[in-house]
PDB file of C-alpha atoms in Angstrom:
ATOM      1  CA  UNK O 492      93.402  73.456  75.638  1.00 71.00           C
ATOM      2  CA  UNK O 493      96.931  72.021  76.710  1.00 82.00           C
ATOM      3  CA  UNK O 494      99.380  72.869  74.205  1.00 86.00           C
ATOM      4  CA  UNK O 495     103.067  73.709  74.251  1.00 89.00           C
ATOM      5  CA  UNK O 496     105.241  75.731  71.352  1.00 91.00           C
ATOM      6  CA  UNK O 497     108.572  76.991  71.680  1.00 91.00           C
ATOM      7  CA  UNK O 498     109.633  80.735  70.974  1.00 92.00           C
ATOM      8  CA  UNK O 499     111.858  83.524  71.244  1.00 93.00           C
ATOM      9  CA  UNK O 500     112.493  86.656  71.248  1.00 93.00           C
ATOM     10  CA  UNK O 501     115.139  88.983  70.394  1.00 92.00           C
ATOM     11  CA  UNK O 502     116.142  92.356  72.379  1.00 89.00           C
ATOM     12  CA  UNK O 503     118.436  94.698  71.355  1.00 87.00           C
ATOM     13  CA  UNK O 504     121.576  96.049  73.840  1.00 87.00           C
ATOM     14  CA  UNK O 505     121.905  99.596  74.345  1.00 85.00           C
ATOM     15  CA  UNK O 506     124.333 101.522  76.572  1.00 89.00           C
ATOM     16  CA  UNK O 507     122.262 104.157  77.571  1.00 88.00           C
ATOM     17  CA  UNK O 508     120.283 105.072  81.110  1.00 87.00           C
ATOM     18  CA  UNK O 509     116.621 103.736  80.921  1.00 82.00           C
ATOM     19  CA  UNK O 510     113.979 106.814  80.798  1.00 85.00           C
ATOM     20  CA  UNK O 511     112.388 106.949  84.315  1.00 86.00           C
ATOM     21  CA  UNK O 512     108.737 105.968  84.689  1.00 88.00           C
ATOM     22  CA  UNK O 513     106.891 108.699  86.406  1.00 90.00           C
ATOM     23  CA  UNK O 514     103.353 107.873  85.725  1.00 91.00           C
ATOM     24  CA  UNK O 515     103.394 107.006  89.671  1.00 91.00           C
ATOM     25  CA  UNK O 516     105.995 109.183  91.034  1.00 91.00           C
ATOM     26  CA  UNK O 517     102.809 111.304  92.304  1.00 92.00           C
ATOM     27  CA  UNK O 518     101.847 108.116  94.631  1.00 89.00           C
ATOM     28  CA  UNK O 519     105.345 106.907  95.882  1.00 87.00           C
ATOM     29  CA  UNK O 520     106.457 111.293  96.983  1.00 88.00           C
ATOM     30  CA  UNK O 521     102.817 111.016  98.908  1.00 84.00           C
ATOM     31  CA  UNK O 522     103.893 107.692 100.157  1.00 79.00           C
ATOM     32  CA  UNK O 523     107.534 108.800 101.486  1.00 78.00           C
ATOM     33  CA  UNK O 524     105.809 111.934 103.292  1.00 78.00           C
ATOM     34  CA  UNK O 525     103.012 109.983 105.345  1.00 69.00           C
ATOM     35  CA  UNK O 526     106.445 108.284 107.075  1.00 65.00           C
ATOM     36  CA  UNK O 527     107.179 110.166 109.902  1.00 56.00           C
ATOM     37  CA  UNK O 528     111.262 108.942 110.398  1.00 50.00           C
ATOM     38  CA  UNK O 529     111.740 110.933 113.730  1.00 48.00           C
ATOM     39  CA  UNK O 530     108.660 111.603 115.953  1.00 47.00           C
ATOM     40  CA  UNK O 531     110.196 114.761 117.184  1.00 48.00           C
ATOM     41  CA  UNK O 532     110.113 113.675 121.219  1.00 51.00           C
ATOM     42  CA  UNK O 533     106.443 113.229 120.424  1.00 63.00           C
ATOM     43  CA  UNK O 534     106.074 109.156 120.629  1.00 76.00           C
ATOM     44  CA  UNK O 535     107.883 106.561 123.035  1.00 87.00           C
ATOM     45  CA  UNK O 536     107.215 103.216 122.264  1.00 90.00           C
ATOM     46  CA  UNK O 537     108.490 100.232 123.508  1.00 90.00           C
ATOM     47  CA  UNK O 538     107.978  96.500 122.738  1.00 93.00           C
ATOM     48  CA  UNK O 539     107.415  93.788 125.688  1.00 94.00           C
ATOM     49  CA  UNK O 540     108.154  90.022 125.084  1.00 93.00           C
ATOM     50  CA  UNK O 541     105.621  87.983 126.845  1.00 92.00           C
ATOM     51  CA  UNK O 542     105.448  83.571 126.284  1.00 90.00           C
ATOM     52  CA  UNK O 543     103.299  84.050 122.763  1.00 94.00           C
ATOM     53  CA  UNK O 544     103.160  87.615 122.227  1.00 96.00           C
ATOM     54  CA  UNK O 545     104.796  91.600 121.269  1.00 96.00           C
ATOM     55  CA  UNK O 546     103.338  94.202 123.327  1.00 97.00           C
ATOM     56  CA  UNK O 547     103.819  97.247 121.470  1.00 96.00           C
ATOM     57  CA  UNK O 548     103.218 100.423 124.382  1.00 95.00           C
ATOM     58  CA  UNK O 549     103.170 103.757 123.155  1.00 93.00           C
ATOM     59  CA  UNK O 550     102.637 106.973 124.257  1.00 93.00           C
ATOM     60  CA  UNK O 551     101.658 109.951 122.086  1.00 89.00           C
ATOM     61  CA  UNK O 552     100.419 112.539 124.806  1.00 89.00           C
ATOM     62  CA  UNK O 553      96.664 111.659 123.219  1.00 91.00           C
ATOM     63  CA  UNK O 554      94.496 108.465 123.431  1.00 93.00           C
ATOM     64  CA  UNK O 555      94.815 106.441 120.187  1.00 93.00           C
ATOM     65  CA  UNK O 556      92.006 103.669 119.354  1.00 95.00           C
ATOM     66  CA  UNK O 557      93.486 102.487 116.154  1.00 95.00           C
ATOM     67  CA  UNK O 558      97.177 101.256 115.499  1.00 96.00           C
ATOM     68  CA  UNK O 559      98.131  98.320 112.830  1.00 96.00           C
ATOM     69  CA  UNK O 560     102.115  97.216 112.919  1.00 96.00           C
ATOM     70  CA  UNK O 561     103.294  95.710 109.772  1.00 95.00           C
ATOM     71  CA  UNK O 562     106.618  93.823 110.552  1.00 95.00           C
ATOM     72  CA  UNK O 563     109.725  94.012 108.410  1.00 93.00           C
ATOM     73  CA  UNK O 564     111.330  90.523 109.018  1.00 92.00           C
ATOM     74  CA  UNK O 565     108.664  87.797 108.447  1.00 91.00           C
ATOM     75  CA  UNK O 566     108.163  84.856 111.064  1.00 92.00           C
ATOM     76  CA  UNK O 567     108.273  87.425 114.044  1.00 95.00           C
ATOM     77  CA  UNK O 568     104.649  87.708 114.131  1.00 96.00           C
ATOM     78  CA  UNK O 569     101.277  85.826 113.314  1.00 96.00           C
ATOM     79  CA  UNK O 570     100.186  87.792 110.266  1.00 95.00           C
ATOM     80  CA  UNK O 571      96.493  86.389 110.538  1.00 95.00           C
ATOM     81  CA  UNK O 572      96.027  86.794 113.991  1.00 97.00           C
ATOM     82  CA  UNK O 573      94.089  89.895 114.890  1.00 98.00           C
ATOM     83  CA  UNK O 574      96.102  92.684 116.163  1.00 98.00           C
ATOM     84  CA  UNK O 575      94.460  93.902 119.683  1.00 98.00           C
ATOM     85  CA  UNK O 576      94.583  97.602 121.076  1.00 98.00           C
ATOM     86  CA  UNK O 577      93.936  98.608 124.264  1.00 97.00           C
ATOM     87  CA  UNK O 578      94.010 102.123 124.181  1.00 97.00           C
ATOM     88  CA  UNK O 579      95.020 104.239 127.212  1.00 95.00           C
ATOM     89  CA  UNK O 580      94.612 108.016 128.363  1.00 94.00           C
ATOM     90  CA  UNK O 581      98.182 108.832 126.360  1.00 93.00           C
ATOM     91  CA  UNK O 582      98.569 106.330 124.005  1.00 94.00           C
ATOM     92  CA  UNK O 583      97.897 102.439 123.317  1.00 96.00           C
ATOM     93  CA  UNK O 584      99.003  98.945 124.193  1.00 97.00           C
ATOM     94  CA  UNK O 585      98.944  96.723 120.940  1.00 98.00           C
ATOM     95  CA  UNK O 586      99.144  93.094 121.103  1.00 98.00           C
ATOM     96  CA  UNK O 587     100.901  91.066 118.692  1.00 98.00           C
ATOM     97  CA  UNK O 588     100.340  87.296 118.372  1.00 97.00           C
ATOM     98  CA  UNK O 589     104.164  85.433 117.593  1.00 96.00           C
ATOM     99  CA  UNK O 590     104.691  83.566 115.216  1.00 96.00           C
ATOM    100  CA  UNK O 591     104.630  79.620 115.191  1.00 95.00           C
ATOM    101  CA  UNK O 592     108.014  79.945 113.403  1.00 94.00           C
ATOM    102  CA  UNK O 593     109.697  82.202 115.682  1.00 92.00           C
ATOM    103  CA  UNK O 594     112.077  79.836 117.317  1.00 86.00           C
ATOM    104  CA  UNK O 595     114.734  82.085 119.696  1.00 86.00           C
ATOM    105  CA  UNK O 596     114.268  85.432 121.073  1.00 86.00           C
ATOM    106  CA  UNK O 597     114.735  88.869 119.135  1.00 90.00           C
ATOM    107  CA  UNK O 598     116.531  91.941 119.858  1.00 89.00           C
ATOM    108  CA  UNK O 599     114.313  94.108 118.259  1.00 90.00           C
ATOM    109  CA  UNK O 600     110.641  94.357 116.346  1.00 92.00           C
ATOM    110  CA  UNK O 601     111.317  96.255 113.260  1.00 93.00           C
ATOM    111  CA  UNK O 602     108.829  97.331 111.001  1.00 93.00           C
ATOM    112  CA  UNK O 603     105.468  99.922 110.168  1.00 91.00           C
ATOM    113  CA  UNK O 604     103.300 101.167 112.604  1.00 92.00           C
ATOM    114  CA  UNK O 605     100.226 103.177 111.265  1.00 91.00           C
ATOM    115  CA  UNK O 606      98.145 105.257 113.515  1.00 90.00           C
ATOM    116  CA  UNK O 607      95.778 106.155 110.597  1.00 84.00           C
ATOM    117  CA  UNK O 608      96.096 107.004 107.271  1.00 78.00           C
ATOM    118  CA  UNK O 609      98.166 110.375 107.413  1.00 75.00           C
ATOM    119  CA  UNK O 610     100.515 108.630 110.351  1.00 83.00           C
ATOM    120  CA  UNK O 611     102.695 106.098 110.577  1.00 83.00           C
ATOM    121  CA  UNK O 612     106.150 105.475 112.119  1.00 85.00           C
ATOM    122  CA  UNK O 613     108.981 103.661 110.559  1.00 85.00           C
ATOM    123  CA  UNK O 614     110.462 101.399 113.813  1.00 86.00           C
ATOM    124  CA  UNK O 615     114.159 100.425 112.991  1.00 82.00           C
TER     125      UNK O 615
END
């Protein structure tokens, strides 16, 4: 049923520190470890700009059949569009759709790249 009322409420001010929440610090420290920052000379990747897609190459000294990339800035990639891996004798070639709204050239694809769910890579 429609309806509309008006209310308030009223809060009080303190000057203290909120009380941290740590009912999931347990999930964000397991989080924070499954990023690998450096790769220790262990992973070269490289991104290739083709007319309507990222090729993401990388090579991990093993062959790799699975690899997702989760971009940081949006409009860089086609979020729907399936993400395809070729995988190679020490590493993988991923393919990465652009996006419709990616209007100039970038420098750089930053973002996530998991390998599975123990490994991913941070790529600033």
């Amino acid at each position: 049923m429609p309806g509309k009322t008006q209310i308030s409420l009223s809060l009080p001010i303190e000057s203290r520190a909120p009380e941290p929440d740590t009912r999931g610090s347990d999930l964000f420290t397991a989080a924070r470890k499954s990023f690998t920052a450096q790769a220790a000379g262990r992973l070269e990747i490289h991104c290739e700009q083709h007319e309507g897609s990222f090729i993401l190459i990388a090579k991990l000294g093993r062959q790799v059949t699975h690899a997702v990339f989760f971009p940081l800035a949006e409009s860089q990639i086609d979020n729907s569009a399936p993400q395809v891996i070729v995988p190679a004798a020490s590493g993988f070639a991923l393919t990465l759709r652009k996006s419709d709204q990616l209007l100039a050239p970038i420098k750089r694809l930053e973002g996530v790249l998991e390998i599975s769910a123990d490994q991913t890579y941070v790529m600033t």
